[in-house]
Coordinates of C-alpha atoms in Angstrom, one line a residue:
M12 CA -69.4 -81.5 16.3
T13 CA -72.5 -80.5 17.8
T14 CA -75.6 -82.3 18.0
K15 CA -77.8 -79.4 17.9
A16 CA -80.1 -78.8 15.1
I17 CA -78.2 -76.2 12.4
E18 CA -78.9 -72.6 13.4
Q19 CA -81.0 -70.9 10.6
R20 CA -80.8 -67.4 13.1
F21 CA -78.6 -65.6 15.5
G22 CA -81.3 -63.6 17.8
P23 CA -82.6 -61.7 14.9
Y24 CA -79.9 -61.9 12.8
G25 CA -79.2 -64.3 9.9
G26 CA -81.9 -65.8 8.0
R27 CA -82.2 -66.9 4.7
Y28 CA -83.0 -63.3 2.1
V29 CA -82.4 -65.1 -1.3
P30 CA -84.2 -65.5 -4.3
E31 CA -86.8 -68.1 -4.5
M32 CA -84.9 -70.2 -6.6
L33 CA -82.2 -70.4 -4.1
I34 CA -84.5 -72.0 -1.1
P35 CA -84.0 -75.5 -2.8
A36 CA -80.4 -75.5 -3.0
L37 CA -80.1 -74.4 1.0
D38 CA -82.3 -77.1 1.9
E39 CA -80.4 -79.4 0.1
L40 CA -77.2 -78.4 1.4
T41 CA -78.9 -78.3 5.1
E42 CA -79.9 -81.4 5.0
A43 CA -76.7 -82.8 3.7
Y44 CA -74.7 -80.9 6.5
A45 CA -77.0 -82.3 9.3
G46 CA -76.2 -85.7 7.9
L47 CA -72.6 -85.1 8.0
R48 CA -71.1 -83.6 11.0
N49 CA -72.6 -86.1 13.1
D50 CA -71.3 -89.1 10.8
P51 CA -68.0 -90.6 12.5
G52 CA -66.7 -91.4 8.8
F53 CA -67.0 -87.9 7.4
Q54 CA -65.2 -86.6 10.3
Q55 CA -63.0 -89.1 10.7
E56 CA -62.1 -88.4 6.7
L57 CA -62.2 -84.7 7.4
S58 CA -59.7 -85.2 10.6
D59 CA -57.3 -87.5 8.3
L60 CA -57.0 -84.3 5.9
F61 CA -56.5 -81.7 8.7
T62 CA -53.8 -83.8 10.0
T63 CA -51.9 -85.1 6.8
Y64 CA -52.9 -82.2 4.7
S65 CA -53.6 -78.9 6.0
G66 CA -51.0 -79.3 9.2
R67 CA -53.4 -78.9 12.2
P68 CA -52.7 -78.9 15.1
T69 CA -51.5 -75.6 14.6
P70 CA -48.9 -74.4 17.3
L71 CA -49.8 -72.2 20.2
T72 CA -46.9 -70.5 20.5
Y73 CA -45.5 -68.1 23.9
A74 CA -44.8 -64.9 22.5
A75 CA -42.1 -64.4 25.4
N76 CA -40.1 -61.2 23.1
L77 CA -44.0 -59.7 23.0
T78 CA -44.8 -60.5 26.5
R79 CA -41.2 -58.8 27.6
R80 CA -41.7 -55.7 25.2
L81 CA -45.5 -55.0 26.4
G82 CA -44.9 -55.4 30.0
G83 CA -48.3 -56.5 31.2
C84 CA -49.7 -60.2 30.7
K85 CA -48.6 -63.3 29.1
I86 CA -49.3 -63.3 25.3
Y87 CA -49.6 -67.0 23.5
L88 CA -50.2 -66.7 19.4
K89 CA -52.2 -69.3 17.5
M90 CA -50.4 -70.0 14.7
E91 CA -53.0 -70.4 11.9
G92 CA -50.6 -69.1 9.8
L93 CA -49.1 -72.5 9.7
N94 CA -51.7 -74.1 8.1
H95 CA -51.2 -75.1 4.3
T96 CA -51.6 -72.4 1.8
G97 CA -51.1 -70.0 4.7
A98 CA -54.3 -69.0 6.6
H99 CA -57.4 -70.7 8.3
K100 CA -59.1 -70.7 5.3
I101 CA -58.4 -74.3 4.6
T102 CA -60.0 -75.9 7.3
N103 CA -63.4 -74.6 6.2
A104 CA -62.7 -75.2 2.3
L105 CA -61.7 -78.7 3.1
G106 CA -64.8 -79.2 5.4
Q107 CA -67.1 -78.0 2.2
G108 CA -65.3 -79.5 -0.1
L109 CA -66.2 -82.9 1.4
V110 CA -70.0 -81.6 2.2
A111 CA -70.0 -81.1 -1.7
R112 CA -68.4 -83.9 -3.0
K113 CA -70.6 -86.2 -0.6
M114 CA -73.6 -84.3 -2.5
G115 CA -72.4 -85.0 -5.8
K116 CA -71.5 -81.9 -6.9
T117 CA -68.6 -81.5 -9.4
R118 CA -67.4 -77.8 -9.0
L119 CA -66.8 -75.3 -6.4
I120 CA -67.0 -71.6 -6.8
A121 CA -66.1 -68.9 -4.3
E122 CA -65.3 -65.3 -3.9
T123 CA -62.3 -63.9 -2.2
G124 CA -60.9 -60.4 -0.9
A125 CA -57.7 -60.8 -0.1
G126 CA -57.0 -64.2 -1.7
Q127 CA -56.8 -66.3 1.0
H128 CA -60.2 -68.3 1.0
G129 CA -59.7 -68.2 -2.8
V130 CA -56.0 -70.2 -2.9
A131 CA -57.8 -72.3 -0.2
T132 CA -60.7 -73.1 -2.4
A133 CA -58.8 -73.9 -5.2
T134 CA -56.3 -76.0 -3.6
V135 CA -59.2 -78.4 -2.2
A136 CA -60.7 -78.2 -5.3
A137 CA -57.1 -79.9 -7.2
K138 CA -57.1 -82.1 -4.0
L139 CA -60.5 -83.1 -4.3
G140 CA -60.9 -83.4 -8.1
M141 CA -63.3 -80.6 -8.5
A142 CA -63.3 -77.6 -11.3
C143 CA -63.2 -74.0 -9.6
T144 CA -64.2 -70.9 -10.5
V145 CA -63.3 -68.0 -8.0
F146 CA -64.8 -64.2 -8.2
M147 CA -62.4 -61.4 -7.4
G148 CA -63.0 -57.9 -7.7
Q149 CA -60.7 -56.1 -10.0
V150 CA -59.2 -53.9 -7.3
D151 CA -58.6 -57.2 -5.0
I152 CA -57.2 -58.7 -8.0
Q153 CA -54.3 -55.7 -8.0
R154 CA -53.6 -55.6 -4.5
Q155 CA -53.4 -59.4 -4.1
Y156 CA -51.9 -60.5 -7.5
P157 CA -49.7 -63.3 -6.3
N158 CA -52.7 -65.0 -4.7
V159 CA -54.3 -65.0 -8.2
Y160 CA -51.4 -66.1 -9.6
A161 CA -51.5 -68.9 -7.4
M162 CA -55.4 -69.8 -7.8
R163 CA -54.5 -69.7 -11.5
L164 CA -51.5 -72.6 -10.8
L165 CA -53.7 -74.8 -9.4
G166 CA -56.4 -74.8 -11.7
A167 CA -59.1 -72.2 -11.1
E168 CA -60.5 -69.4 -13.1
V169 CA -60.3 -66.6 -12.0
V170 CA -62.8 -63.9 -12.9
P171 CA -62.4 -60.3 -12.4
V172 CA -65.8 -58.5 -11.0
T173 CA -65.5 -54.9 -12.7
F174 CA -68.9 -53.6 -11.1
G175 CA -69.3 -51.6 -8.1
T176 CA -66.5 -50.9 -5.9
R177 CA -64.8 -53.9 -7.5
T178 CA -64.2 -55.2 -3.9
L179 CA -65.2 -58.4 -1.9
K180 CA -69.1 -57.3 -1.6
D181 CA -69.4 -57.1 -5.6
A182 CA -67.6 -60.3 -5.9
V183 CA -70.4 -62.0 -3.4
N184 CA -72.7 -60.7 -5.6
A185 CA -71.1 -62.2 -8.4
A186 CA -71.0 -65.3 -6.9
L187 CA -74.7 -65.5 -5.8
K188 CA -75.9 -65.0 -9.4
H189 CA -73.3 -67.7 -11.0
W190 CA -74.3 -70.1 -8.4
I191 CA -78.1 -69.4 -9.3
E192 CA -77.3 -70.2 -13.0
H193 CA -75.6 -73.4 -11.9
L194 CA -77.2 -75.1 -9.0
D195 CA -77.1 -78.4 -10.3
D196 CA -73.5 -79.2 -10.4
T197 CA -72.0 -76.6 -8.0
H198 CA -71.4 -75.6 -4.7
Y199 CA -70.9 -71.9 -3.5
L200 CA -67.8 -72.4 -0.6
I201 CA -69.0 -69.5 1.1
G202 CA -65.4 -68.6 3.1
S203 CA -66.8 -66.7 5.8
A204 CA -69.4 -67.2 9.0
L205 CA -72.0 -65.2 6.8
G206 CA -74.7 -65.6 4.3
P207 CA -78.1 -67.4 3.8
A208 CA -78.5 -70.3 6.5
P209 CA -76.8 -72.8 7.1
Y210 CA -73.3 -71.4 6.0
P211 CA -73.0 -69.0 8.9
A212 CA -73.3 -72.1 11.3
M213 CA -71.5 -74.5 8.8
V214 CA -68.4 -72.2 8.9
R215 CA -68.6 -71.6 12.5
D216 CA -68.5 -75.5 13.1
F217 CA -65.4 -76.2 11.2
Q218 CA -63.6 -73.0 11.9
S219 CA -64.1 -74.0 15.6
V220 CA -61.6 -76.3 15.6
I221 CA -59.1 -73.0 16.1
G222 CA -60.5 -72.8 19.6
R223 CA -60.5 -76.1 20.6
E224 CA -57.0 -76.9 19.7
V225 CA -56.2 -73.6 22.0
K226 CA -58.8 -75.2 24.8
T227 CA -56.2 -78.0 24.8
Q228 CA -53.1 -76.8 24.3
I229 CA -53.4 -73.5 26.8
M230 CA -54.0 -76.2 29.5
E231 CA -51.6 -78.2 28.6
A232 CA -48.9 -75.2 28.8
E233 CA -50.9 -73.2 31.6
G234 CA -53.0 -75.6 33.6
R235 CA -55.9 -73.8 33.2
L236 CA -58.0 -71.4 30.4
P237 CA -56.6 -68.2 29.1
D238 CA -58.4 -65.1 30.4
S239 CA -58.7 -63.1 27.1
L240 CA -58.9 -63.9 23.3
V241 CA -58.2 -61.5 20.7
A242 CA -59.0 -62.1 16.8
C243 CA -59.3 -59.6 13.6
V244 CA -62.7 -59.4 12.0
G245 CA -63.9 -59.3 8.3
G246 CA -66.4 -61.5 7.9
G247 CA -65.7 -63.1 10.8
S248 CA -64.6 -66.7 10.4
N249 CA -61.3 -66.8 12.4
S250 CA -62.8 -64.8 15.2
I251 CA -65.8 -67.0 15.7
G252 CA -63.9 -70.1 15.2
L253 CA -61.6 -68.9 18.0
F254 CA -64.8 -67.4 20.2
A255 CA -66.9 -70.1 19.6
P256 CA -65.7 -73.0 21.9
F257 CA -65.1 -70.4 24.9
V258 CA -69.0 -68.7 24.8
D259 CA -69.9 -70.2 27.3
E260 CA -66.8 -69.5 29.7
P261 CA -67.7 -66.5 31.3
S262 CA -64.1 -66.0 32.6
V263 CA -63.0 -65.6 29.3
R264 CA -63.0 -62.2 27.7
C265 CA -63.2 -61.8 23.7
F266 CA -62.0 -59.1 21.5
G267 CA -62.9 -58.5 18.1
T268 CA -60.7 -55.9 15.8
E269 CA -62.6 -54.4 12.9
A270 CA -60.6 -52.7 10.4
G271 CA -60.4 -48.8 11.2
G272 CA -58.9 -47.4 8.1
T273 CA -57.3 -44.1 7.9
G274 CA -60.4 -42.6 10.1
P275 CA -63.7 -42.2 11.0
K276 CA -65.3 -40.4 8.0
P277 CA -67.7 -43.2 5.8
G278 CA -65.8 -44.9 3.1
E279 CA -62.4 -44.5 5.1
N280 CA -62.8 -47.9 7.4
A281 CA -64.5 -50.9 7.6
A282 CA -65.9 -50.5 11.5
R283 CA -69.5 -52.0 11.5
F284 CA -69.8 -51.1 15.0
G285 CA -68.1 -47.8 14.9
E286 CA -69.7 -44.2 15.1
N287 CA -73.2 -45.5 13.9
P288 CA -73.8 -49.4 13.7
Q289 CA -76.8 -50.2 11.5
I290 CA -78.7 -52.8 10.8
G291 CA -79.6 -54.0 7.7
I292 CA -80.5 -57.5 4.9
V293 CA -77.9 -57.4 2.5
Q294 CA -76.2 -60.7 0.5
G295 CA -78.8 -63.2 2.0
Y296 CA -78.7 -62.6 5.7
K297 CA -79.6 -59.8 8.4
S298 CA -76.9 -58.3 10.3
Y299 CA -74.9 -54.9 10.8
F300 CA -73.8 -53.4 7.7
L301 CA -72.0 -50.0 6.9
Q302 CA -74.7 -48.1 5.1
N303 CA -75.3 -44.7 3.6
D304 CA -78.3 -42.4 4.5
D305 CA -80.3 -44.2 1.5
G306 CA -79.8 -47.5 3.4
Q307 CA -77.0 -49.0 0.3
V308 CA -73.8 -50.4 1.1
Q309 CA -71.3 -48.2 1.7
E310 CA -67.8 -48.3 0.4
T311 CA -64.9 -49.2 2.6
H312 CA -61.4 -48.8 3.4
S313 CA -58.8 -51.2 4.8
I314 CA -55.1 -51.7 4.2
S315 CA -56.0 -55.5 4.3
A316 CA -58.2 -56.8 1.5
G317 CA -59.6 -59.0 3.7
L318 CA -61.2 -57.1 6.5
D319 CA -62.5 -54.6 4.1
Y320 CA -66.0 -56.3 4.0
A321 CA -69.2 -54.2 4.8
G322 CA -71.5 -56.6 7.0
I323 CA -70.4 -58.9 9.5
G324 CA -71.4 -62.7 10.7
P325 CA -75.0 -63.2 12.3
E326 CA -73.6 -64.6 15.2
L327 CA -70.9 -62.4 15.8
A328 CA -73.8 -59.4 15.8
Q329 CA -75.5 -61.4 18.2
L330 CA -72.7 -62.0 19.9
H331 CA -71.8 -58.3 20.1
D332 CA -75.4 -57.2 21.5
E333 CA -75.3 -59.6 24.4
G334 CA -71.8 -58.3 25.3
R335 CA -70.0 -61.3 24.7
I336 CA -67.6 -59.9 22.5
H337 CA -66.2 -56.6 23.0
F338 CA -65.3 -54.8 19.8
S339 CA -63.0 -51.9 18.5
S340 CA -60.9 -51.0 15.6
V341 CA -57.6 -50.1 14.9
L342 CA -56.5 -47.6 12.6
D343 CA -54.3 -49.1 9.2
S344 CA -51.1 -47.0 10.8
E345 CA -51.5 -48.8 14.0
V346 CA -51.7 -52.4 11.7
L347 CA -48.3 -51.2 10.0
E348 CA -46.5 -50.8 13.3
A349 CA -47.8 -53.9 15.2
F350 CA -46.8 -55.5 11.9
K351 CA -43.3 -54.6 12.0
I352 CA -43.0 -55.3 16.1
L353 CA -44.4 -58.7 15.5
C354 CA -41.8 -59.3 13.0
R355 CA -39.0 -58.0 14.9
E356 CA -39.6 -59.8 18.5
E357 CA -40.9 -63.1 17.7
G358 CA -39.8 -63.7 13.9
I359 CA -43.1 -64.0 12.8
I360 CA -44.4 -62.1 9.2
P361 CA -48.2 -62.0 10.0
A362 CA -51.1 -61.4 7.3
L363 CA -52.3 -57.5 7.9
E364 CA -55.7 -58.7 8.9
S365 CA -53.7 -60.8 11.5
A366 CA -51.5 -57.6 12.6
H367 CA -55.0 -55.9 13.3
A368 CA -55.3 -58.0 16.4
V369 CA -51.7 -57.9 17.2
A370 CA -52.2 -53.7 17.3
R371 CA -55.6 -54.1 19.7
A372 CA -53.2 -56.5 22.0
M373 CA -50.6 -54.2 22.3
Q374 CA -53.3 -51.5 23.5
L375 CA -54.8 -54.2 26.0
A376 CA -51.3 -56.1 27.4
P377 CA -49.3 -53.5 29.0
G378 CA -52.4 -52.1 31.5
L379 CA -53.3 -56.0 32.4
P380 CA -51.5 -57.9 35.1
K381 CA -48.7 -60.0 34.7
D382 CA -50.5 -63.5 35.5
H383 CA -53.3 -62.5 32.9
I384 CA -53.0 -65.3 29.7
M385 CA -54.0 -63.7 26.3
V386 CA -54.6 -65.6 23.1
I387 CA -53.8 -63.7 19.8
N388 CA -55.2 -65.2 16.6
I389 CA -52.9 -65.1 14.0
S390 CA -55.0 -66.2 11.4
G391 CA -52.7 -66.0 8.0
R392 CA -49.2 -65.5 7.2
G393 CA -47.7 -62.2 5.4
D394 CA -46.3 -63.4 2.2
K395 CA -49.6 -62.3 0.4
D396 CA -49.1 -58.8 1.5
I397 CA -45.6 -58.1 0.2
F398 CA -46.9 -55.6 -2.3
I399 CA -48.6 -53.5 0.0
T400 CA -46.1 -53.6 3.1
A401 CA -42.9 -53.2 0.7
K402 CA -44.5 -50.4 -0.5
H403 CA -45.2 -48.9 3.1
L404 CA -42.1 -50.3 4.7
D405 CA -39.4 -50.5 2.1
E406 CA -40.6 -48.3 -1.0
T407 CA -37.6 -47.4 -2.4
R408 CA -36.0 -50.6 -2.7
W409 CA -38.8 -52.8 -3.8
V410 CA -39.5 -50.2 -6.4
E411 CA -36.0 -50.9 -7.9
F412 CA -36.4 -54.5 -7.1
L413 CA -39.9 -54.2 -9.3
K414 CA -38.3 -52.3 -12.2
S415 CA -34.9 -54.8 -12.3
E416 CA -37.8 -57.3 -12.8
V417 CA -39.7 -56.0 -15.5
Q418 CA -36.5 -55.1 -17.3
D419 CA -35.5 -58.7 -16.7
I420 CA -38.7 -59.8 -18.6
E421 CA -38.7 -57.2 -21.3
N422 CA -35.1 -58.8 -22.2
H423 CA -36.5 -61.8 -22.4

């Protein structure tokens, strides 16, 4: 971990645009984390959980078949989907869960879109003996019901959010409101590198283990740093976790991939750096947000529930402005094609979020020299997306299966 002060802002972005009553709680969290992040005992406890519970380090796998198919650069996959609970989200959840317990909190709350962060939070709460409540948009509950089932199995209360677009941004608002009402015993476990300070810096620190592992692993495999890194970007936790340890390595290019959805019109995508990037202040921090002409947060769409968030983490916003990270978007159709190709070529079923990164890599790789080394962050596995991918890729047989399951339940 770093010895630098915990950043409150990243250039003009970040900050704490929250009700006055939340400031003492954010101060308490900042002070606690500042004391713990360089505490050897805390870091050893976290490291032990990474190794013995989460499954770190996750492998860095040479994708020989994908490399051969694309005919360009040499491609490696960082296999974050092999973490316990199936995504990188558990890394930050373990870190914040330990911080909360050190602070004497007995409850964790969270919001979730794709469900992976909710499952990770519920898992950590069970592991650490804490109560857990997860807020989730009603639309996302329908899209990601297997994860809702898992959260409840783990002992969490899942609260449907039924106002607004009934997706992630509304779940964030519901969680913030609940936190204000339960500050004494509750820690709000934010899952991405956004929100009011100190969350963006704290989440980045915990997720930076991804990039640190890549540095070590690629040096062992190739004897040098990679030339490019590719990651999907919703709020940005997996991407900043991969990119942050390389930001000061000018030879390494960083590519962030946003959700292009079904097209460029408002409401069809979640590409914050698309045709009309707009800066705003939403949900406690300043960054780029998709907004309508009245300045209200724009409705979004993505085939992946984890990428349809209207904002982006403040450090990524700063790195965009500085030209350090190159952002672009891919369409839902391109994501499904990349999903199928990674399944068939490498025997890996990625999360739809991660398939965005694969789709971008498929655009870049053929034009790059064969000695160029690229690392794609496979941030999660695709179990949670089975109800989406099966509907698109195997609809007839999937519908027959669902009908038979319903019939079996009704007969018993």
